[in-house]
CSV table of C-alpha atoms in Angstrom, one decimal:
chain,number,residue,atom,x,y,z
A,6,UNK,CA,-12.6,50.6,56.5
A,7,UNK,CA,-11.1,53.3,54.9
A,8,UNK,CA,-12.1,54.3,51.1
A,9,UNK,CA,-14.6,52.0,51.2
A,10,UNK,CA,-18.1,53.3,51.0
A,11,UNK,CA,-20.0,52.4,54.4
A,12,UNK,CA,-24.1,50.5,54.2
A,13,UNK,CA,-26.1,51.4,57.2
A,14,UNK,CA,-28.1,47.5,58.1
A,15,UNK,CA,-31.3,48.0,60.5
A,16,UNK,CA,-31.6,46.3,63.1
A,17,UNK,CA,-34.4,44.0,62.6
A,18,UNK,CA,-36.5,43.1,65.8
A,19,UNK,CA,-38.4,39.9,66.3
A,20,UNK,CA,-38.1,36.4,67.5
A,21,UNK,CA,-36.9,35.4,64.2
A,22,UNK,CA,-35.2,37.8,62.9
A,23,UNK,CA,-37.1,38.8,60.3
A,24,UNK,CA,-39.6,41.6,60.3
A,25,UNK,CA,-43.7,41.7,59.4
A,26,UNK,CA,-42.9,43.7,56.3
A,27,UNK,CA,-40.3,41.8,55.0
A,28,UNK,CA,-42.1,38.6,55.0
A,29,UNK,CA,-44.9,40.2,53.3
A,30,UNK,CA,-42.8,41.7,50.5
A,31,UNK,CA,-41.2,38.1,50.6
A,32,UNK,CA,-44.3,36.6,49.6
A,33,UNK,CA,-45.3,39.2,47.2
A,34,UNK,CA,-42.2,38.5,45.1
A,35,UNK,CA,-42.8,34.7,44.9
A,36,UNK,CA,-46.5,35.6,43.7
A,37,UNK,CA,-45.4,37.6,40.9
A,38,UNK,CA,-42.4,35.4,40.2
A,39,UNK,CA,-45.2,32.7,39.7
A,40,UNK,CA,-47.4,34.7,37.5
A,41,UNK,CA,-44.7,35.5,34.9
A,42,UNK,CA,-43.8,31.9,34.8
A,43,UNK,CA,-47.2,30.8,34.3
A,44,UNK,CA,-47.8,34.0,31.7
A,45,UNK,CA,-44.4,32.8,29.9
A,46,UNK,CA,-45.7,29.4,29.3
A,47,UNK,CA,-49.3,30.4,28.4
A,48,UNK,CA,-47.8,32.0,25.6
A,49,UNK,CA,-45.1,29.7,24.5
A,50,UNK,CA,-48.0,27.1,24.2
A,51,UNK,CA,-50.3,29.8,22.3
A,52,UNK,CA,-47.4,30.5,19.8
A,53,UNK,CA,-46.7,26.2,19.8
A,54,UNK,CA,-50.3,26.1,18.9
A,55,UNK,CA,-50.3,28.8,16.2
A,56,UNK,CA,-47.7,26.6,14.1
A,57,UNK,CA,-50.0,25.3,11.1
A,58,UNK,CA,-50.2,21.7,10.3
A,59,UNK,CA,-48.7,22.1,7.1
A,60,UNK,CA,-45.5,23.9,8.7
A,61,UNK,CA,-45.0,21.4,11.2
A,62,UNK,CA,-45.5,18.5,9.1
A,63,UNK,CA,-42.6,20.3,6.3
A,64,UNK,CA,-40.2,20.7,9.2
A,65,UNK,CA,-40.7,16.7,10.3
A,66,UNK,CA,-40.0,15.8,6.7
A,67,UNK,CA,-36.9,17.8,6.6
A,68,UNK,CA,-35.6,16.7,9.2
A,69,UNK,CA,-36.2,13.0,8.0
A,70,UNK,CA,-34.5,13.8,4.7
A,71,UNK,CA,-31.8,15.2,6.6
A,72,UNK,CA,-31.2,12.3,9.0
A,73,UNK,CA,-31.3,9.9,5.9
A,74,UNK,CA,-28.9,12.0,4.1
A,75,UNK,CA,-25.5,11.4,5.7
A,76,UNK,CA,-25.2,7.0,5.3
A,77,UNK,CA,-26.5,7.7,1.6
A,78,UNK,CA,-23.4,10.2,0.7
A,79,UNK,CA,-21.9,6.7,1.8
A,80,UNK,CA,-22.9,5.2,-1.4
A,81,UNK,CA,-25.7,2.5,-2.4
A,82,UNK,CA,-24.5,-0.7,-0.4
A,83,UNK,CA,-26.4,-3.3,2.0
A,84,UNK,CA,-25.1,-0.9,5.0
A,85,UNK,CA,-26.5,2.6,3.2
A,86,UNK,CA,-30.0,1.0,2.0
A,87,UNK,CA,-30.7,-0.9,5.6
A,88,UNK,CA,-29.5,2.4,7.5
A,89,UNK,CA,-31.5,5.3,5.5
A,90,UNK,CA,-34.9,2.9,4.3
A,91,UNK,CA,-36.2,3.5,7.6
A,92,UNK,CA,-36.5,7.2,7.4
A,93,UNK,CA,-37.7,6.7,3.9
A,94,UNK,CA,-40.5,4.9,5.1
A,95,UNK,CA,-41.5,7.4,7.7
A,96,UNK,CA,-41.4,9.8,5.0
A,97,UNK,CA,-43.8,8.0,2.8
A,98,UNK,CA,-46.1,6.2,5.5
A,99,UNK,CA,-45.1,3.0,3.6
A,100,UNK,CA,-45.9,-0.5,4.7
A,101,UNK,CA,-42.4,-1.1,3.6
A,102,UNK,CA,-39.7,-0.2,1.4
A,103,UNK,CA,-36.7,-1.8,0.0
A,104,UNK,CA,-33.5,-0.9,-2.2
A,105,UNK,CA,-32.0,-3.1,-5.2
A,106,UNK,CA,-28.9,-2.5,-6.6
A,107,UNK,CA,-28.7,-2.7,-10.7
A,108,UNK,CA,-29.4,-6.7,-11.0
A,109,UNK,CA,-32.5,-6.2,-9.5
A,110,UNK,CA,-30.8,-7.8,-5.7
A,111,UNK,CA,-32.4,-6.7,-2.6
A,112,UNK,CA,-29.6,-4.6,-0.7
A,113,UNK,CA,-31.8,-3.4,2.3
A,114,UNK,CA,-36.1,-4.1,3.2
A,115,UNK,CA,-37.5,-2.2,6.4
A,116,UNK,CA,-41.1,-2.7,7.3
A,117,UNK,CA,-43.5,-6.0,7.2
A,118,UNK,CA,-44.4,-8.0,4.2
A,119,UNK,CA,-40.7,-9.1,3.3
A,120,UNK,CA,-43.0,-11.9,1.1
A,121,UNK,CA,-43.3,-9.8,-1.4
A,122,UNK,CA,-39.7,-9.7,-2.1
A,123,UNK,CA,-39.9,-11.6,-5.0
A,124,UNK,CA,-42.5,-9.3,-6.3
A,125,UNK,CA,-40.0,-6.1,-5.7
A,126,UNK,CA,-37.1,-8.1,-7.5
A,127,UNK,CA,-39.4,-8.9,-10.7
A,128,UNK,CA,-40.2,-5.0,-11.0
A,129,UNK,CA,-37.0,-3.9,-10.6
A,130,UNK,CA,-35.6,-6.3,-13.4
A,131,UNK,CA,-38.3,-4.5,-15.3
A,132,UNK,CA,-37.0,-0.9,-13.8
A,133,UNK,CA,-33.2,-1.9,-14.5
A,134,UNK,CA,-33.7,-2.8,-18.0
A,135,UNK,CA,-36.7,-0.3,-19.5
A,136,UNK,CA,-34.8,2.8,-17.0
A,137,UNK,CA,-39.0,3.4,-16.3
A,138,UNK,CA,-41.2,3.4,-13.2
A,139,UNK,CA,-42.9,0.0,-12.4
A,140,UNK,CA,-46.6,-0.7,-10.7
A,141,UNK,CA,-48.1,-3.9,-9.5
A,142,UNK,CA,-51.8,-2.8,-8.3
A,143,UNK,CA,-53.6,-4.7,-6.2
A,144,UNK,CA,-55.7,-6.7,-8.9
A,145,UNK,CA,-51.7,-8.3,-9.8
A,146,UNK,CA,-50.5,-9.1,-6.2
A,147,UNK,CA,-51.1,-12.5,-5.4
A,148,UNK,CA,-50.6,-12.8,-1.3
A,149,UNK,CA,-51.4,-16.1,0.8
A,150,UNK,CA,-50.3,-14.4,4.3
A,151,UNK,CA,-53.1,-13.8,6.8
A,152,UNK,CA,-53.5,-9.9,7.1
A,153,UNK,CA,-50.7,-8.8,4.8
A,154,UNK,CA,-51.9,-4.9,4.2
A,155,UNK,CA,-49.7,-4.4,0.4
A,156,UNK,CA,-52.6,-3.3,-2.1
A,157,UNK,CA,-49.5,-1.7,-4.4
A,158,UNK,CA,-45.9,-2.0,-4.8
A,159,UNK,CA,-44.3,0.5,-6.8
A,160,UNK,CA,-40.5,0.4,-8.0
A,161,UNK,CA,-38.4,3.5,-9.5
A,162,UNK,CA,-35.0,3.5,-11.1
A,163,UNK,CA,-31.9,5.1,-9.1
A,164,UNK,CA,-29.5,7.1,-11.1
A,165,UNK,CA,-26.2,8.2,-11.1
A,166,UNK,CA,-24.5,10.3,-14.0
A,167,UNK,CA,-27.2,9.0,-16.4
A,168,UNK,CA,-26.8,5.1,-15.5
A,169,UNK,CA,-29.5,2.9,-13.3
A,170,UNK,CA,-27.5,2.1,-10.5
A,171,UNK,CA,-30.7,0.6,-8.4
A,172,UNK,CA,-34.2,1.0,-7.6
A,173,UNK,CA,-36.9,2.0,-4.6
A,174,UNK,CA,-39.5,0.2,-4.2
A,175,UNK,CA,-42.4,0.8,-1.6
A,176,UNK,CA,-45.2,-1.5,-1.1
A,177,UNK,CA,-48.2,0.7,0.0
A,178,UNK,CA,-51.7,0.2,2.3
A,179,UNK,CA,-53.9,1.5,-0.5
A,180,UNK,CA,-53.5,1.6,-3.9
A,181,UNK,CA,-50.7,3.2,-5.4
A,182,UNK,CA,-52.6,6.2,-7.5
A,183,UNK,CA,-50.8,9.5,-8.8
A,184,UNK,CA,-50.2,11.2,-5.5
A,185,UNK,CA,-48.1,7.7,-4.3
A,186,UNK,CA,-46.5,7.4,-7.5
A,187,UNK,CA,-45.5,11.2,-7.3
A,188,UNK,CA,-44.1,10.8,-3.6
A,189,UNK,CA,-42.3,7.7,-4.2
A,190,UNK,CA,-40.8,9.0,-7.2
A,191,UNK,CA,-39.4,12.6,-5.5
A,192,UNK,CA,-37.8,10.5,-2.7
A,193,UNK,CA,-36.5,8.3,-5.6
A,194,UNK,CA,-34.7,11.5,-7.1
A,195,UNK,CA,-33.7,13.0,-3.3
A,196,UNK,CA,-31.9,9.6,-3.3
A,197,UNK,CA,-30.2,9.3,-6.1
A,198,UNK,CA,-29.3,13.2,-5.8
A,199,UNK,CA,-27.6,11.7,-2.5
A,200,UNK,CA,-26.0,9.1,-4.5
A,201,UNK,CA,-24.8,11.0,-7.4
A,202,UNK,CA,-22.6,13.3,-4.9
A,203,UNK,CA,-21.2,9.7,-3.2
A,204,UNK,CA,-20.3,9.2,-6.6
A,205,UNK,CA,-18.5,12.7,-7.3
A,206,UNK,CA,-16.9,12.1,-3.5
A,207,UNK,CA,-15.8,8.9,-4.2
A,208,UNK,CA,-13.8,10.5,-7.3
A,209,UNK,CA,-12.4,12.7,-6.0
A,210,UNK,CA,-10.6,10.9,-3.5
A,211,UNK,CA,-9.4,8.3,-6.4
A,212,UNK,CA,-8.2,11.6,-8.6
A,213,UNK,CA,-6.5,12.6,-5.0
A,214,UNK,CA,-5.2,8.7,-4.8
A,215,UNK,CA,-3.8,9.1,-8.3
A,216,UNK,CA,-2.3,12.9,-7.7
A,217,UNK,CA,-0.1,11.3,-5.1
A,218,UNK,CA,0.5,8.2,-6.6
A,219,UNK,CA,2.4,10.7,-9.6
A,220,UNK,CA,3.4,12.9,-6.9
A,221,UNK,CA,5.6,9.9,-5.5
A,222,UNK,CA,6.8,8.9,-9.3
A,223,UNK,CA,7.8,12.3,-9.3
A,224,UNK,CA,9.9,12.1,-6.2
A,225,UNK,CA,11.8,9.3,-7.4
A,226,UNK,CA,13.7,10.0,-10.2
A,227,UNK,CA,14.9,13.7,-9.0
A,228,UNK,CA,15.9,12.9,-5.6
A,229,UNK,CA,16.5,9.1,-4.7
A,230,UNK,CA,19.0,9.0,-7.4
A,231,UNK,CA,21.1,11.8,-6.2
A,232,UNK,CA,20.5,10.6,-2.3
A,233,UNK,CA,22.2,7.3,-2.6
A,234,UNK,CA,24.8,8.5,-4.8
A,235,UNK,CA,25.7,11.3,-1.5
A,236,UNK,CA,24.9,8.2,0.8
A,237,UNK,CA,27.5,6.1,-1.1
A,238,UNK,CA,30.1,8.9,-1.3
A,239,UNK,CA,30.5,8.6,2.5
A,240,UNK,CA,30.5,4.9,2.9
A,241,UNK,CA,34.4,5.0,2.9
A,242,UNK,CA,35.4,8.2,4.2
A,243,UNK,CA,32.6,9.0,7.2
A,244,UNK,CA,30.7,5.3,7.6
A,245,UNK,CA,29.3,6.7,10.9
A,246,UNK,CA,28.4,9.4,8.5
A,247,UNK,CA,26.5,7.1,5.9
A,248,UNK,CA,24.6,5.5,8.5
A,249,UNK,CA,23.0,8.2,9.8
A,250,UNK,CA,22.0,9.2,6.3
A,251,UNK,CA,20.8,5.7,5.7
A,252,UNK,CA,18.1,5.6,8.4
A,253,UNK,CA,17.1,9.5,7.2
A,254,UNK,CA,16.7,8.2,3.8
A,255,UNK,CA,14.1,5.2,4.9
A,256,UNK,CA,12.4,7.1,7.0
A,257,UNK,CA,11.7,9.6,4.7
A,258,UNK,CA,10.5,6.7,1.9
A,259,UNK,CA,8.9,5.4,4.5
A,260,UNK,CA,6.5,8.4,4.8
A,261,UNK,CA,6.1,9.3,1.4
A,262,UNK,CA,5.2,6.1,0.2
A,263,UNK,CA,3.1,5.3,3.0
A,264,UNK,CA,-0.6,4.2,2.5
A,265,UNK,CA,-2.4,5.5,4.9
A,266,UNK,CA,-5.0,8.3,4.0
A,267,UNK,CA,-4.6,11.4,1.7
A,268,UNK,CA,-4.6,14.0,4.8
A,269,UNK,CA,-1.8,14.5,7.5
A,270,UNK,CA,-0.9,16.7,10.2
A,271,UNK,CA,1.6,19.8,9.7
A,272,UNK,CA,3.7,18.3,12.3
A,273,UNK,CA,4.3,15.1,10.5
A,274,UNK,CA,5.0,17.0,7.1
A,275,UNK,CA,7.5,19.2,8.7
A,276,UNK,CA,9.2,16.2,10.0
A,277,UNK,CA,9.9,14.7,6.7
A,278,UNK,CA,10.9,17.9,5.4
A,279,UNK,CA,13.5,17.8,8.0
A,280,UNK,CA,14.7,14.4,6.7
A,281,UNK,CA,14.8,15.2,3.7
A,282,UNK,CA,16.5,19.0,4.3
A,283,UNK,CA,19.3,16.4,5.8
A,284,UNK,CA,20.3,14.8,2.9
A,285,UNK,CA,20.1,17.5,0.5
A,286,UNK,CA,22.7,19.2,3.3
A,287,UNK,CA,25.0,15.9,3.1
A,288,UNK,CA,25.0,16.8,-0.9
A,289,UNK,CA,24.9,20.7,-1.2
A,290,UNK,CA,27.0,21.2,2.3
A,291,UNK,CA,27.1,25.0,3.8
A,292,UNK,CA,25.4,26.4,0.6
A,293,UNK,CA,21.8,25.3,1.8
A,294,UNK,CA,20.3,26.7,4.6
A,295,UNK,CA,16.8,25.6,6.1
A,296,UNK,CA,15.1,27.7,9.0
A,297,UNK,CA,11.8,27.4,10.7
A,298,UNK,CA,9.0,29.8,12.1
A,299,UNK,CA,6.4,27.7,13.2
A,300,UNK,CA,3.7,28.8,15.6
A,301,UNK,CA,2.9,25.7,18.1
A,302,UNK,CA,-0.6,26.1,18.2
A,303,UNK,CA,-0.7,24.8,14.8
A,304,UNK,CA,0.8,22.2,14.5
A,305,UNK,CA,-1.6,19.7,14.2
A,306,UNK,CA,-3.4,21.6,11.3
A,307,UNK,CA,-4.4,19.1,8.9
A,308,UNK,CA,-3.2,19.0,5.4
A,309,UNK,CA,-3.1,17.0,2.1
A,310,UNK,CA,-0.7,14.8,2.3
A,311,UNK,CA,2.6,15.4,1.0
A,312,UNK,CA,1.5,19.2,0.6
A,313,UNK,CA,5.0,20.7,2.0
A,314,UNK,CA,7.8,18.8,0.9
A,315,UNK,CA,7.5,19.5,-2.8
A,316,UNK,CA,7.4,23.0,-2.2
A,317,UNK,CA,10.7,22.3,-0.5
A,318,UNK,CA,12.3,20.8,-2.9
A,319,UNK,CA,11.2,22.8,-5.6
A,320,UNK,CA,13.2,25.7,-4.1
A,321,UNK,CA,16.1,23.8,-3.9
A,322,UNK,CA,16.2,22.1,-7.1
A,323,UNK,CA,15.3,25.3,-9.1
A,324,UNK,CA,15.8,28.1,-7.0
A,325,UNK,CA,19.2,27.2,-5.0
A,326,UNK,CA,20.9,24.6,-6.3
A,327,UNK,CA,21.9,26.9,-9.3
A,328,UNK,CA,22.9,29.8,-7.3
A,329,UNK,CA,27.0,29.8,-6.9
A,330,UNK,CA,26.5,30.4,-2.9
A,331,UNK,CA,23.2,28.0,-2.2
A,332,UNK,CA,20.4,30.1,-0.3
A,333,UNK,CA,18.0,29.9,2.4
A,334,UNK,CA,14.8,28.6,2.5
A,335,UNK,CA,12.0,29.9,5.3
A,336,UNK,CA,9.5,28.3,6.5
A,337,UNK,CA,6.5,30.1,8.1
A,338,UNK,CA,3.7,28.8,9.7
A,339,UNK,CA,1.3,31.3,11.4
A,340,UNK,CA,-1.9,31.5,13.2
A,341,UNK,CA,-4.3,33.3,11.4
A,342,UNK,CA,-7.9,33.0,13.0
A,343,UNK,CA,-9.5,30.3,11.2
A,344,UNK,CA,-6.9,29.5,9.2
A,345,UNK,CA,-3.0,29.3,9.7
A,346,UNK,CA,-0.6,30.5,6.7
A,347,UNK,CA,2.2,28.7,5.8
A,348,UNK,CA,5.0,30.1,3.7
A,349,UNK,CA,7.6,28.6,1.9
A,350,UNK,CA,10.3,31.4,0.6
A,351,UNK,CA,13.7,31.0,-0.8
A,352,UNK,CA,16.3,33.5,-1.8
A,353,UNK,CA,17.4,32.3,-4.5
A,354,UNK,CA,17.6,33.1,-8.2
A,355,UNK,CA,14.1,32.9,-9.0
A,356,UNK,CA,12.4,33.2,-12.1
A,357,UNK,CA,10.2,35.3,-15.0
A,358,UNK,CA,6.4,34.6,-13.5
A,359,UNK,CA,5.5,34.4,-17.3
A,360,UNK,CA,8.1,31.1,-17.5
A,361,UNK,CA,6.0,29.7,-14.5
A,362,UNK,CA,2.9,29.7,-15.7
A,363,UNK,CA,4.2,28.4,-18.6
A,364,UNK,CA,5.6,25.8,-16.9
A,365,UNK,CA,2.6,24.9,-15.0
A,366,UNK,CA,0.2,25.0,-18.0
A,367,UNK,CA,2.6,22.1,-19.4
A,368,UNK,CA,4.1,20.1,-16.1
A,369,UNK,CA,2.4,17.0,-17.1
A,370,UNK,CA,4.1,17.2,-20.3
A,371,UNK,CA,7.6,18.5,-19.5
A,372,UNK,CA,7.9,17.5,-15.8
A,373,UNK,CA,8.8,21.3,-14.7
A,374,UNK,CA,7.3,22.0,-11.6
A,375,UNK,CA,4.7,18.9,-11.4
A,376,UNK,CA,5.3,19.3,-7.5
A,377,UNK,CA,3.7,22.8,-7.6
A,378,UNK,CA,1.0,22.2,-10.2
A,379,UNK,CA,0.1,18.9,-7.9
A,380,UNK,CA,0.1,20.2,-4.5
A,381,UNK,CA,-2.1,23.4,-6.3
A,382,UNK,CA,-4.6,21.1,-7.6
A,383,UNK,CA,-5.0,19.2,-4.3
A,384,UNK,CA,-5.4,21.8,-2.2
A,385,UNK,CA,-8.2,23.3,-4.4
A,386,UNK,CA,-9.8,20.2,-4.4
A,387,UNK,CA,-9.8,19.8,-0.4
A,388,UNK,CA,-10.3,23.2,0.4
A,389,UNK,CA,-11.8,25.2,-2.2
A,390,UNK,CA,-10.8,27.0,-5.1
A,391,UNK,CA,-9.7,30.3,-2.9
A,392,UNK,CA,-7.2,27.8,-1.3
A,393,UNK,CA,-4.6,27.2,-4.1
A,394,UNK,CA,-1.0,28.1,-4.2
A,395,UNK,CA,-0.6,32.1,-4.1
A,396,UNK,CA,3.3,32.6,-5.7
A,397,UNK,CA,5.3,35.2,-5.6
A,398,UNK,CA,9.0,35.3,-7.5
A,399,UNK,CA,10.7,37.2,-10.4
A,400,UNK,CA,14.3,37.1,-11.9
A,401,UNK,CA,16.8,36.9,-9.2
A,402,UNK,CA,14.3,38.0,-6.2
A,403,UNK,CA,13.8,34.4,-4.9
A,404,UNK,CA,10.3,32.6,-4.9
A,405,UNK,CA,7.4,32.5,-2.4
A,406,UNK,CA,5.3,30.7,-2.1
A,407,UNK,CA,1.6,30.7,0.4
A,408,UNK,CA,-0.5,28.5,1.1
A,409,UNK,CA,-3.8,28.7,3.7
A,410,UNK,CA,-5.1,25.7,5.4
A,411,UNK,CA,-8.5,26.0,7.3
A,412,UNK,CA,-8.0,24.3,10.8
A,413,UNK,CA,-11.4,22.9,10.4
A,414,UNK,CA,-12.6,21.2,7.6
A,415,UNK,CA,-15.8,18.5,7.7
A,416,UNK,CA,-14.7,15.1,6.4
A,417,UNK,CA,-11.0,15.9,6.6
A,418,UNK,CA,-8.7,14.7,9.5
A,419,UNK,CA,-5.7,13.2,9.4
């Protein structure tokens, strides 16, 4: 073939096809192939082996503390105690161990000697009301079953902000002496630790619940008003007309008031937008103007909840609707690695950045901006303080407004 560099083969005598010399350089390359697999493990073993007790009994209890940890950033509930006591009592080499909530009832026991329940309730009474660590020594624990092992239960309060909201107990093989009490009463703290940040988790997502919850009020009085009033002016004149604007207007209370979750998809934002962007059209006519970039990889992004929309009609209330020509408003939404971009600009008349933040500082108080201020706060509290609104405007130079969104973001989905 031409171009093509040419490779002599030998001819290769023998009944088999294959020569002396081959076969022996064969078998010389599955003896060293051997070798270096037996050398490889040799020292993988020898390095296995070098590992000190200590380091290899610290890496099984981290990993134990880890596997607990998820179910307790649950909260402390029959499900959380039954799910992570069993790690627990690996960690501690317990006969068994149980969680109370703060009345002293047993949420969760895992292990032998559930007779003893009684015995964990009247400690933790004890726990609940004196906030100390209770002991019951062997001398104290009266037991008629045949072989029970319990020569020491000890019980230790659960906190939360400051407040007993339980207690762990662990009933032990031998008696419970400093190095048991010191044990028990680190895995106590690991577990209220876990606990506490249920506790912040849990309020967040109420102060989320209550962001939208004014984030809805909000919606009402500036735009339902001034919807059905356009709705109603078509009734006679266009009823086709009104119709249409009819089912756009329940749809779009239909999503905004919805109840399901705090998060959505940018998709299903940019669909309300487009109801809404409909009836402020019916109302403003020619002088508003909506157009769309968006990037279709994207588009499932996950976002809070009503994160776009007010940015929407923020720049129509106060950045077109008292410009003598209406505007434009953009939207942008990019792919940008990790993250996508989304931008909401306007060309309208804008305003003095020192006004803004004015106006944010004092939204709950005056009702300027509350969208912008909300949407801000949620963000930040989804993604992080370097995810807040970034804006951009001045004195008739329009406003813009960016926001980033991680695509990823454990514990958020839609």
């Amino acid at each position: 073939m031409s171009g093509v560099g040419a490779v002599d083969l030998a001819v290769v005598d023998g009944p088999a096809g294959i020569s002396p010399s081959l076969v022996l350089l064969m078998a010389v390359v599955v003896v060293v192939v051997v070798v270096a697999v037996f050398v490889f493990m040799w020292q993988r073993n020898r390095r296995n082996n070098m590992v000190s007790p200590l380091a290899k009994a610290t890496f099984s209890a981290l990993h134990t503390v880890a596997l607990a940890a998820p179910v307790l950033r649950e909260g402390l509930s029959a499900r959380s105690a039954s799910q992570a006591l069993p790690y627990l009592r690996q960690l501690l080499e317990t006969t068994a161990m149980a969680m109370t909530d703060s009345r002293g009832a047993v949420l969760g026991w895992d292990g032998s000697a559930d007779q003893h329940q009684q015995d964990v309730q009247t400690l933790a009474d004890r726990v609940v009301s004196t906030g100390r660590m209770e002991l019951m020594s062997h001398t104290s624990i009266k037991c008629n079953q045949p072989g029970c092992e319990v020569r020491g239960i000890v019980v230790v309060p659960l906190e939360s902000d400051g407040a007993i909201i339980g207690t762990l107990a662990a009933l032990t093989p031998s008696t419970a002496g400093p190095p048991v009490l010191r044990a028990t009463g680190e895995v106590a703290r690991y577990v209220s630790s876990q606990l506490e940040l249920a506790e912040l988790d849990d309020s967040r997502a109420r102060l989320n619940r209550a962001e939208v919850r004014a984030l809805r009020a909000q919606i009402s009085p500036h735009f339902v008003y001034n919807a059905l009033t356009t709705i109603a002016s078509f009734i006679r004149t266009d009823p086709t007309r009104a119709r249409e604007l009819l089912i756009e207007f329940a749809d779009f209370t239909r999503y905004s008031f919805r109840s399901a979750g705090e998060y959505t998809t940018l998709t299903d934002e940019l669909d309300n937008i487009e109801r809404y962007v409909q009836l402020e059209k019916a109302r403003f006519g020619n002088r508003l103007n909506i157009r769309l970039q968006i990037d279709d990889e994207i588009k499932n992004v996950v976002l809070p909840f009503l994160a776009l929309q007010p940015l929407v009609e923020n720049a129509v209330r106060h950045g077109l609707s008292g410009k003598p020509n209406g505007g434009t408003v953009t939207i942008r939404a990019e792919n940008a690695g990790s993250e996508c971009v989304i931008v909401v600009e306007d060309d309208g008349v804008g305003m003095d950045p020192a006004r803004l933040n004015e106006d944010l500082d004092d939204a709950h108080l005056s009702g300027a901006h509350v969208g912008l201020g909300n949407v801000d706060d949620r963000m930040r509290s989804a993604f992080g303080d370097n995810f807040g609104l970034v804006v951009d405007t001045n004195v008739g130079a329009g406003m813009k407004i960016t926001l980033r969104v991680p695509k990823f973001r454990a514990g958020i989905r839609a």
